[in-house]
Short mmCIF file of C-alpha atoms and ligand atoms in Angstrom, two decimals:
data_model
loop_
_atom_site.label_atom_id
_atom_site.label_comp_id
_atom_site.label_asym_id
_atom_site.label_seq_id
_atom_site.Cartn_x
_atom_site.Cartn_y
_atom_site.Cartn_z
CA MET A 14 103.10 18.88 12.85
CA ASP A 15 101.05 21.97 13.50
CA LYS A 16 102.94 24.58 14.94
CA ILE A 17 101.75 27.86 16.27
CA GLU A 18 102.53 31.98 15.64
CA VAL A 19 102.02 33.99 17.87
CA THR A 20 102.75 38.14 17.53
CA GLY A 21 102.89 39.72 21.56
CA GLY A 22 102.36 43.55 22.46
CA HIS A 23 98.19 42.43 22.25
CA CYS A 24 96.62 43.97 25.46
CA LEU A 25 93.72 40.82 26.30
CA LYS A 26 90.15 41.53 26.90
CA GLY A 27 87.48 39.99 26.83
CA GLU A 28 85.55 36.81 28.58
CA VAL A 29 86.69 33.17 27.54
CA ALA A 30 84.77 29.78 28.62
CA ILE A 31 86.61 26.81 30.01
CA SER A 32 86.01 23.28 28.80
CA GLY A 33 85.93 20.42 30.89
CA ALA A 34 89.47 19.59 33.31
CA LYS A 35 90.73 17.21 31.32
CA ASN A 36 92.71 15.00 34.15
CA ALA A 37 89.02 14.98 35.64
CA ALA A 38 87.34 13.68 32.78
CA LEU A 39 90.18 10.61 32.38
CA PRO A 40 89.61 9.63 35.67
CA ILE A 41 85.67 9.31 35.11
CA LEU A 42 85.76 7.94 31.75
CA ALA A 43 87.94 5.34 33.01
CA SER A 44 85.50 4.26 35.67
CA ALA A 45 83.35 4.02 33.14
CA LEU A 46 84.75 0.27 33.46
CA LEU A 47 83.43 -0.88 36.75
CA THR A 48 79.11 -0.14 35.60
CA ASP A 49 78.09 -2.38 32.69
CA GLY A 50 75.77 -0.17 30.90
CA PRO A 51 75.23 3.99 29.47
CA CYS A 52 77.21 6.61 31.59
CA VAL A 53 76.46 10.17 29.00
CA MET A 54 79.49 12.04 30.66
CA ASP A 55 78.77 15.97 29.46
CA ASN A 56 81.22 18.97 29.80
CA VAL A 57 83.63 16.68 28.05
CA PRO A 58 86.59 18.79 26.43
CA ASP A 59 87.50 17.22 22.85
CA LEU A 60 90.90 16.33 23.84
CA MET A 61 93.82 14.50 22.22
CA ASP A 62 94.18 13.20 25.71
CA VAL A 63 91.20 12.36 26.00
CA ARG A 64 90.49 10.87 22.19
CA THR A 65 93.31 8.30 23.64
CA THR A 66 91.12 7.48 26.60
CA MET A 67 88.31 6.89 24.49
CA ASP A 68 89.74 4.70 22.03
CA LEU A 69 91.37 2.51 24.40
CA LEU A 70 87.59 1.57 25.60
CA GLY A 71 86.51 0.50 22.60
CA HIS A 72 89.75 -1.23 22.51
CA LEU A 73 89.18 -3.11 25.91
CA GLY A 74 85.60 -3.67 24.38
CA ALA A 75 83.44 -0.66 25.51
CA LYS A 76 81.54 0.51 23.55
CA VAL A 77 81.79 4.60 23.66
CA SER A 78 80.36 8.31 21.08
CA ARG A 79 81.00 11.42 21.61
CA ASP A 80 78.14 14.17 20.42
CA LYS A 81 79.72 18.20 21.17
CA THR A 82 80.35 17.49 24.76
CA THR A 83 78.43 14.49 25.48
CA VAL A 84 80.24 11.56 25.71
CA THR A 85 78.76 8.16 25.32
CA VAL A 86 80.49 4.81 27.02
CA ASP A 87 79.06 1.28 27.90
CA ALA A 88 81.12 -1.24 29.15
CA SER A 89 78.58 -3.03 29.47
CA GLY A 90 81.20 -5.45 26.46
CA VAL A 91 84.62 -4.79 27.85
CA ASN A 92 85.89 -8.42 27.93
CA GLU A 93 90.11 -7.08 26.17
CA PRO A 94 92.39 -7.41 29.41
CA GLU A 95 95.47 -5.98 27.56
CA ALA A 96 96.11 -1.36 27.28
CA PRO A 97 98.34 -1.92 23.69
CA TYR A 98 102.31 -0.23 24.12
CA GLU A 99 100.56 1.37 20.88
CA LEU A 100 97.92 3.30 23.49
CA VAL A 101 99.80 3.57 26.50
CA ARG A 102 102.91 5.35 24.93
CA LYS A 103 100.83 7.94 23.16
CA MET A 104 99.99 8.76 27.06
CA ARG A 105 101.27 7.71 30.75
CA ALA A 106 97.26 8.23 31.77
CA SER A 107 96.29 5.22 30.70
CA VAL A 108 97.18 3.71 33.23
CA LEU A 109 94.03 4.36 34.86
CA VAL A 110 92.21 1.33 33.60
CA LEU A 111 94.89 -0.51 35.47
CA GLY A 112 92.49 -0.38 38.41
CA PRO A 113 88.87 -1.21 37.09
CA LEU A 114 89.97 -3.37 34.83
CA THR A 115 90.99 -5.29 37.30
CA ALA A 116 88.69 -4.92 39.36
CA ARG A 117 85.67 -6.14 36.44
CA LEU A 118 87.38 -8.68 34.38
CA GLY A 119 89.80 -10.29 37.41
CA ARG A 120 92.40 -9.95 35.42
CA ALA A 121 94.88 -6.54 33.28
CA ARG A 122 97.76 -6.38 30.85
CA VAL A 123 99.02 -3.27 30.85
CA SER A 124 102.08 -1.52 28.78
CA LEU A 125 103.91 0.26 31.31
CA PRO A 126 103.71 3.95 30.98
CA GLY A 127 107.88 5.01 31.01
CA GLY A 128 109.00 7.74 31.68
CA CYS A 129 108.32 11.35 29.87
CA ALA A 130 110.08 14.65 29.29
CA ILE A 131 109.30 15.11 32.47
CA GLY A 132 110.99 12.55 35.07
CA ALA A 133 110.42 9.44 34.96
CA ARG A 134 106.26 8.87 36.85
CA PRO A 135 106.85 5.38 38.67
CA ILE A 136 103.50 4.10 39.09
CA ASP A 137 104.28 1.21 42.81
CA LEU A 138 102.68 3.10 43.69
CA HIS A 139 99.66 1.28 41.94
CA LEU A 140 101.03 -1.50 42.05
CA LYS A 141 101.70 -1.83 45.31
CA GLY A 142 98.64 -1.07 46.50
CA LEU A 143 96.71 -3.75 44.92
CA GLU A 144 99.08 -6.45 45.74
CA ALA A 145 97.82 -4.81 49.47
CA MET A 146 94.18 -5.74 47.42
CA GLY A 147 94.85 -9.23 47.04
CA ALA A 148 96.06 -8.69 43.42
CA LYS A 149 99.34 -10.48 42.38
CA VAL A 150 101.37 -8.38 39.81
CA LEU A 151 103.92 -9.65 36.81
CA LEU A 152 106.48 -7.26 34.62
CA ASP A 153 106.72 -8.42 31.31
CA LYS A 154 107.78 -7.32 27.72
CA GLY A 155 106.90 -3.58 28.60
CA TYR A 156 103.90 -4.48 30.58
CA VAL A 157 102.62 -4.81 34.12
CA ASN A 158 100.30 -7.61 35.15
CA VAL A 159 97.33 -7.95 37.02
CA ILE A 160 95.39 -10.37 37.93
CA ALA A 161 93.11 -10.69 41.36
CA GLN A 162 90.17 -13.19 41.03
CA ARG A 163 88.15 -10.70 43.66
CA LEU A 164 90.08 -7.75 45.50
CA VAL A 165 89.93 -7.36 48.98
CA GLY A 166 89.61 -4.00 50.25
CA ALA A 167 93.22 -3.28 52.37
CA GLU A 168 94.69 -0.10 54.97
CA ILE A 169 96.99 1.40 52.95
CA TYR A 170 99.52 4.53 53.47
CA LEU A 171 100.97 6.41 49.49
CA ASP A 172 104.99 7.13 50.75
CA ILE A 173 103.75 9.70 47.47
CA PRO A 174 99.87 11.78 47.71
CA THR A 175 100.10 10.30 44.01
CA VAL A 176 96.70 11.84 41.61
CA THR A 177 96.20 8.92 39.67
CA GLY A 178 97.21 6.63 41.89
CA THR A 179 94.50 7.90 44.80
CA GLU A 180 91.85 7.27 40.97
CA ASN A 181 93.38 3.43 40.64
CA LEU A 182 93.09 2.55 44.12
CA MET A 183 89.71 4.05 44.84
CA MET A 184 88.16 2.57 41.11
CA ALA A 185 90.03 -0.94 41.94
CA ALA A 186 88.61 -0.72 45.94
CA ALA A 187 85.04 0.14 45.14
CA LEU A 188 84.21 -3.62 43.91
CA ALA A 189 86.76 -4.88 46.77
CA LYS A 190 85.14 -7.02 48.43
CA GLY A 191 84.98 -5.04 51.93
CA THR A 192 86.66 -1.97 53.42
CA THR A 193 89.67 0.19 51.67
CA VAL A 194 91.32 2.84 52.89
CA LEU A 195 93.60 4.84 51.58
CA ARG A 196 96.34 7.19 53.53
CA ASN A 197 97.75 9.41 52.81
CA ALA A 198 95.43 10.04 50.20
CA ALA A 199 95.70 12.99 47.42
CA ARG A 200 93.13 15.80 47.69
CA GLU A 201 93.38 17.55 44.48
CA PRO A 202 89.59 19.08 43.85
CA GLU A 203 90.21 15.71 40.89
CA ILE A 204 90.02 13.04 42.68
CA THR A 205 86.60 14.21 44.98
CA ALA A 206 84.85 14.58 41.00
CA LEU A 207 85.55 11.00 40.81
CA ALA A 208 84.22 10.66 44.54
CA ASP A 209 81.19 11.30 43.01
CA THR A 210 80.81 10.05 39.83
CA LEU A 211 81.62 6.22 41.82
CA ASN A 212 79.16 7.45 43.99
CA ALA A 213 76.86 8.09 42.18
CA MET A 214 77.54 4.03 40.41
CA GLY A 215 75.93 3.04 44.11
CA ALA A 216 80.46 3.48 45.09
CA GLN A 217 80.36 3.34 49.48
CA VAL A 218 83.44 6.52 48.83
CA SER A 219 83.96 9.37 51.63
CA GLY A 220 87.05 11.31 52.60
CA ALA A 221 87.61 12.35 49.46
CA GLY A 222 89.00 15.73 49.15
CA THR A 223 90.91 14.74 52.30
CA PRO A 224 93.89 12.58 52.97
CA VAL A 225 91.94 9.42 53.79
CA ILE A 226 89.60 7.94 51.54
CA GLU A 227 87.54 5.03 52.39
CA ILE A 228 85.48 2.85 49.92
CA ILE A 229 83.46 -0.14 51.36
CA GLY A 230 83.28 -2.16 48.06
CA ARG A 231 80.12 -2.94 46.51
CA GLU A 232 79.05 -6.19 44.77
CA LYS A 233 78.17 -4.48 41.48
CA LEU A 234 77.90 -1.41 40.17
CA HIS A 235 75.35 -0.11 37.57
CA ALA A 236 76.07 2.85 35.38
CA ALA A 237 75.08 6.97 35.64
CA ASN A 238 75.93 10.32 34.64
CA ALA A 239 79.16 12.45 34.84
CA THR A 240 79.23 16.61 34.48
CA ILE A 241 82.99 17.35 34.30
CA ILE A 242 84.46 19.78 36.58
CA PRO A 243 85.97 23.20 35.05
CA ASP A 244 89.85 23.03 34.35
CA ARG A 245 91.62 24.49 36.73
CA ILE A 246 94.89 24.76 34.92
CA GLU A 247 93.25 25.97 32.02
CA ALA A 248 91.55 28.98 33.61
CA ALA A 249 94.55 29.93 35.58
CA THR A 250 96.09 29.33 32.21
CA PHE A 251 94.29 32.08 30.84
CA MET A 252 94.13 34.01 33.88
CA ALA A 253 99.06 34.23 33.81
CA ALA A 254 97.17 35.36 30.12
CA ALA A 255 95.73 38.03 31.42
CA ALA A 256 98.38 39.58 33.71
CA ILE A 257 101.29 39.55 31.66
CA THR A 258 99.43 41.70 29.44
CA ASN A 259 97.96 43.88 31.83
CA GLY A 260 94.53 42.42 29.85
CA ASP A 261 91.23 43.02 31.70
CA VAL A 262 89.93 38.85 31.27
CA LEU A 263 86.10 37.09 32.85
CA VAL A 264 87.71 33.37 33.31
CA ARG A 265 84.11 31.73 33.38
CA GLY A 266 83.07 29.51 34.76
CA ALA A 267 86.92 29.43 37.20
CA LYS A 268 86.13 27.97 40.70
CA SER A 269 88.66 30.13 43.07
CA ALA A 270 87.91 27.11 45.31
CA HIS A 271 90.28 25.11 43.21
CA MET A 272 92.82 27.43 43.11
CA GLY A 273 93.33 28.50 46.73
CA ALA A 274 97.09 28.47 45.27
CA VAL A 275 97.38 30.17 41.93
CA ILE A 276 95.74 33.26 42.97
CA GLU A 277 97.07 34.17 46.62
CA LYS A 278 100.08 33.87 44.38
CA MET A 279 98.94 35.97 41.89
CA VAL A 280 97.65 39.08 43.80
CA GLU A 281 100.51 38.69 45.87
CA ALA A 282 102.33 39.50 41.69
CA GLY A 283 99.74 42.73 41.67
CA VAL A 284 96.93 40.70 39.44
CA VAL A 285 93.57 41.15 40.47
CA VAL A 286 91.61 38.35 40.86
CA ASP A 287 87.62 39.27 42.13
CA GLU A 288 85.08 36.30 42.48
CA VAL A 289 81.81 37.27 39.78
CA PRO A 290 79.28 35.13 40.07
CA GLU A 291 80.43 33.92 36.52
CA GLY A 292 83.85 32.96 37.13
CA LEU A 293 86.65 34.98 37.52
CA ARG A 294 87.73 38.88 36.34
CA VAL A 295 91.22 38.95 37.23
CA ARG A 296 92.95 42.18 35.43
CA GLY A 297 97.08 42.21 34.86
CA PRO A 298 98.74 45.87 36.44
CA ALA A 299 100.72 47.36 34.72
CA THR A 300 104.24 45.90 36.56
CA LEU A 301 104.38 42.63 38.33
CA GLN A 302 105.44 41.67 41.81
CA SER A 303 108.34 39.35 41.66
CA VAL A 304 107.07 36.58 44.68
CA ASP A 305 108.54 33.20 45.41
CA VAL A 306 106.47 29.64 44.48
CA LYS A 307 106.75 26.31 45.22
CA THR A 308 105.35 23.18 43.87
CA ALA A 309 103.34 21.10 46.02
CA PRO A 310 100.28 19.01 46.08
CA PHE A 311 96.94 20.46 46.57
CA PRO A 312 95.94 22.10 48.09
CA GLY A 313 99.77 23.78 46.73
CA PHE A 314 100.14 25.23 44.09
CA ALA A 315 99.47 22.95 41.51
CA THR A 316 102.91 21.79 39.51
CA ASP A 317 100.72 21.98 36.44
CA MET A 318 100.93 26.25 36.46
CA GLN A 319 104.61 26.07 37.16
CA ALA A 320 106.41 26.92 34.03
CA GLN A 321 102.85 29.04 32.97
CA PHE A 322 103.84 31.33 36.27
CA MET A 323 106.99 31.40 35.25
CA VAL A 324 106.03 33.60 32.34
CA MET A 325 104.88 35.81 35.07
CA MET A 326 108.42 36.09 36.12
CA CYS A 327 109.97 36.70 34.12
CA LEU A 328 108.59 39.80 33.53
CA ALA A 329 107.68 40.45 37.52
CA SER A 330 110.03 43.63 38.86
CA GLY A 331 112.71 41.89 40.60
CA ARG A 332 113.90 38.37 41.64
CA SER A 333 112.04 35.65 42.14
CA THR A 334 112.10 31.70 43.27
CA ILE A 335 109.81 28.82 41.87
CA THR A 336 110.94 25.62 42.98
CA GLU A 337 109.97 22.82 41.97
CA THR A 338 108.86 19.94 44.23
CA ILE A 339 107.28 17.67 42.40
CA PHE A 340 108.85 16.26 39.04
CA GLU A 341 112.65 15.56 38.81
CA ASN A 342 112.80 17.14 35.63
CA ARG A 343 110.10 20.19 35.34
CA PHE A 344 112.21 23.49 33.60
CA ILE A 345 112.83 21.96 29.90
CA HIS A 346 110.86 25.17 29.52
CA VAL A 347 113.89 27.47 30.46
CA SER A 348 115.85 26.99 27.93
CA GLU A 349 113.36 28.44 24.65
CA LEU A 350 111.92 31.56 27.83
CA THR A 351 115.94 32.27 27.47
CA ARG A 352 115.81 31.80 24.31
CA LEU A 353 113.08 34.71 24.55
CA GLY A 354 115.71 37.25 26.17
CA ALA A 355 114.61 35.76 29.87
CA ASP A 356 117.32 35.74 33.04
CA ILE A 357 116.67 32.53 34.53
CA SER A 358 119.02 29.99 36.35
CA ILE A 359 118.69 26.76 37.54
CA VAL A 360 119.80 25.48 40.97
CA ARG A 361 119.03 22.75 41.33
CA ASN A 362 115.46 22.54 41.44
CA SER A 363 114.75 26.17 41.45
CA ALA A 364 114.22 28.72 38.71
CA VAL A 365 115.97 32.14 39.50
CA ILE A 366 114.75 33.87 37.48
CA LYS A 367 115.01 38.75 36.75
CA GLY A 368 112.41 40.04 35.87
CA VAL A 369 112.80 41.81 32.48
CA ALA A 370 111.71 44.99 30.16
CA SER A 371 110.67 42.28 27.47
CA LEU A 372 110.58 40.04 26.06
CA LYS A 373 111.62 38.94 22.47
CA ALA A 374 110.13 36.50 19.70
CA ALA A 375 112.60 33.34 18.53
CA PRO A 376 111.35 30.51 17.14
CA VAL A 377 111.09 28.16 20.34
CA MET A 378 110.16 24.36 20.72
CA ALA A 379 106.97 22.91 23.22
CA SER A 380 108.90 19.90 24.64
CA ASP A 381 105.75 18.57 26.90
CA LEU A 382 101.75 19.36 27.22
CA ARG A 383 102.78 22.93 30.42
CA ALA A 384 105.73 24.44 28.92
CA SER A 385 103.29 24.67 25.33
CA ALA A 386 101.61 26.60 27.00
CA CYS A 387 104.00 28.48 28.62
CA LEU A 388 105.65 29.10 25.62
CA VAL A 389 102.75 30.52 24.31
CA LEU A 390 102.45 33.21 27.41
CA ALA A 391 105.23 34.12 26.07
CA GLY A 392 104.31 34.75 22.88
CA LEU A 393 102.09 36.86 23.19
CA VAL A 394 104.46 39.35 25.69
CA ALA A 395 107.39 39.34 23.29
CA GLN A 396 107.66 41.29 20.80
CA GLY A 397 107.52 40.65 17.48
CA SER A 398 106.40 36.86 15.95
CA THR A 399 107.71 33.55 18.28
CA LEU A 400 106.63 30.03 16.42
CA ILE A 401 105.84 27.38 18.40
CA ASN A 402 106.76 23.94 17.22
CA ARG A 403 105.91 20.65 17.97
CA VAL A 404 102.58 22.35 18.82
CA TYR A 405 100.91 18.86 18.94
CA HIS A 406 101.42 18.69 22.58
CA ILE A 407 99.45 21.93 23.55
CA ASP A 408 96.19 19.45 21.89
CA ARG A 409 96.79 16.88 24.48
CA GLY A 410 95.61 19.52 27.20
CA TYR A 411 93.39 22.59 25.36
CA GLU A 412 91.28 22.85 23.86
CA SER A 413 90.79 25.55 21.05
CA ILE A 414 93.79 27.51 22.59
CA GLU A 415 94.63 29.54 19.83
CA LYS A 416 90.30 30.34 18.68
CA LYS A 417 89.92 31.29 22.30
CA LEU A 418 92.86 33.16 22.61
CA SER A 419 92.75 35.70 19.46
CA GLY A 420 88.85 35.45 21.24
CA LEU A 421 90.15 37.77 23.57
CA GLY A 422 92.55 39.96 20.96
CA ALA A 423 96.22 38.10 20.61
CA GLN A 424 97.63 37.39 17.26
CA ILE A 425 97.49 33.82 17.41
CA ARG A 426 97.74 31.54 14.24
CA ARG A 427 98.26 27.60 13.36
CA ILE A 428 100.26 26.73 11.03
CA ARG A 429 99.53 23.41 9.33
C1 UD1 B 18 98.71 13.82 38.10
C2 UD1 B 18 98.02 14.69 36.08
C3 UD1 B 18 99.52 15.42 35.80
C4 UD1 B 18 99.90 16.33 37.07
C5 UD1 B 18 100.34 15.10 39.21
C6 UD1 B 18 100.76 15.49 39.97
C7 UD1 B 18 96.31 13.60 35.02
C8 UD1 B 18 95.95 12.91 34.37
N1 UD1 B 18 97.90 13.30 35.78
O1 UD1 B 18 99.59 12.81 37.27
O2 UD1 B 18 99.11 16.25 35.49
O3 UD1 B 18 101.44 16.87 36.73
O4 UD1 B 18 99.39 14.57 38.71
O5 UD1 B 18 99.76 17.49 40.09
O6 UD1 B 18 95.46 14.25 36.86
N2 UD1 B 18 105.25 8.67 42.10
C9 UD1 B 18 105.64 8.10 42.09
N3 UD1 B 18 105.61 6.44 42.33
C10 UD1 B 18 103.90 6.28 41.43
C11 UD1 B 18 103.40 7.56 41.67
C12 UD1 B 18 103.77 8.20 41.70
O7 UD1 B 18 106.83 7.94 42.67
O8 UD1 B 18 103.43 4.87 42.30
C13 UD1 B 18 105.10 10.02 42.40
C14 UD1 B 18 105.84 10.82 40.93
O9 UD1 B 18 107.11 10.53 39.91
C15 UD1 B 18 105.44 12.80 40.92
C16 UD1 B 18 104.70 12.27 41.92
O10 UD1 B 18 104.43 11.10 42.36
O11 UD1 B 18 107.70 12.78 41.18
C17 UD1 B 18 103.28 12.43 42.19
O12 UD1 B 18 102.60 12.00 40.49
P1 UD1 B 18 101.61 12.05 40.36
O13 UD1 B 18 100.33 12.35 41.51
O14 UD1 B 18 101.30 10.43 40.26
O15 UD1 B 18 101.12 11.81 39.04
P2 UD1 B 18 100.26 11.42 38.26
O16 UD1 B 18 98.55 10.88 38.29
O17 UD1 B 18 101.34 10.08 36.94
#
């Protein structure tokens, strides 16, 4: 298994180009299942999760190919309704084929994703929504079976604005008979990106980016092209890297409209963030200030940036509280940060952080995707060489992170 070694103490300078967003690419790739022609997607990041999705689409009978950042999916031959355990266990987001498969084939059989490092993460709201649209849902031997001759539009209230749940139901509704209204829908930029793609396929989706999304079902959708939006979490991670190293980095492609809460909290912490035509220029202060953060669905502070922001607070002057409201077990990185000398205590779903003057290198273990990014950030400032084990998590969501950080002057290498 690969490891990453980071030697701390280098100030990051220069520019870094942000890749396409993983969380936009996955549902958009899955949406090709709704059509029967070649869909050409550009700016698709080369990540483990994207490869798993491409493998899954291939398994379902689609023709899938990649040429640099362009992925083509031709789902005209799709005939297999089963997403097997071997693929779903690698990536929870495989569940994104549930809606489009049901709409396209009238049935889907998808392995239940099960729990994961950051919590139980059920999919009950995805299933409730499909049932409201007339589907029969049956759980059997670890698989969820969904059957519907033709889905029927429905009024669906989501108890929680689930991101992949909203996406699954949007895709299912696009081929349903009649109109579906999703209330308390997720508002993330990736939802709007999916709606734009569905509309390019001939769907009628309105209201994406607001809590009420209306989808008028169509008999058929046609193939369309899409360009994946920049990854706001990758961008924010590089902003945090600049912030903690007293750096000066142009984060090329970062979109401020997608990152409002994170930018505001960084500015509050003393980071200088300037919007420039190419993206965001980020300058870290000599000393960061402590600020409190609470994660929330978009437009709130993204849970996917919580661990990385915590590294900033570990080094800030004063005491801060980071409260996690989305996932029940998303503080696994805390014990690893403590090994590097951070002063953090957990009280229920909050981490209370007392800033320290410096962190010191130690071997650490990555437990999930964003926790890995947090440990790489900590390694950039820790005195000595930090060895991060189990970095396969990072390859799920960050494209060439060690190359991008090296390009900014970090001392980082992958050990194979
Ligand atoms: C997506 C993102 C992930 C991000 C998360 C929250 C993708 C591929 N992944 O994950 O990176 O961290 O949003 O921003 O886009 N819930 C239920 N029942 C359900 C569905 C969700 O109780 O049926 C709960 C979850 O357990 C969690 C909360 O709702 O507590 C939000 O989860 P959700 O928005 O569904 O996250 P994902 O879509 O899995």
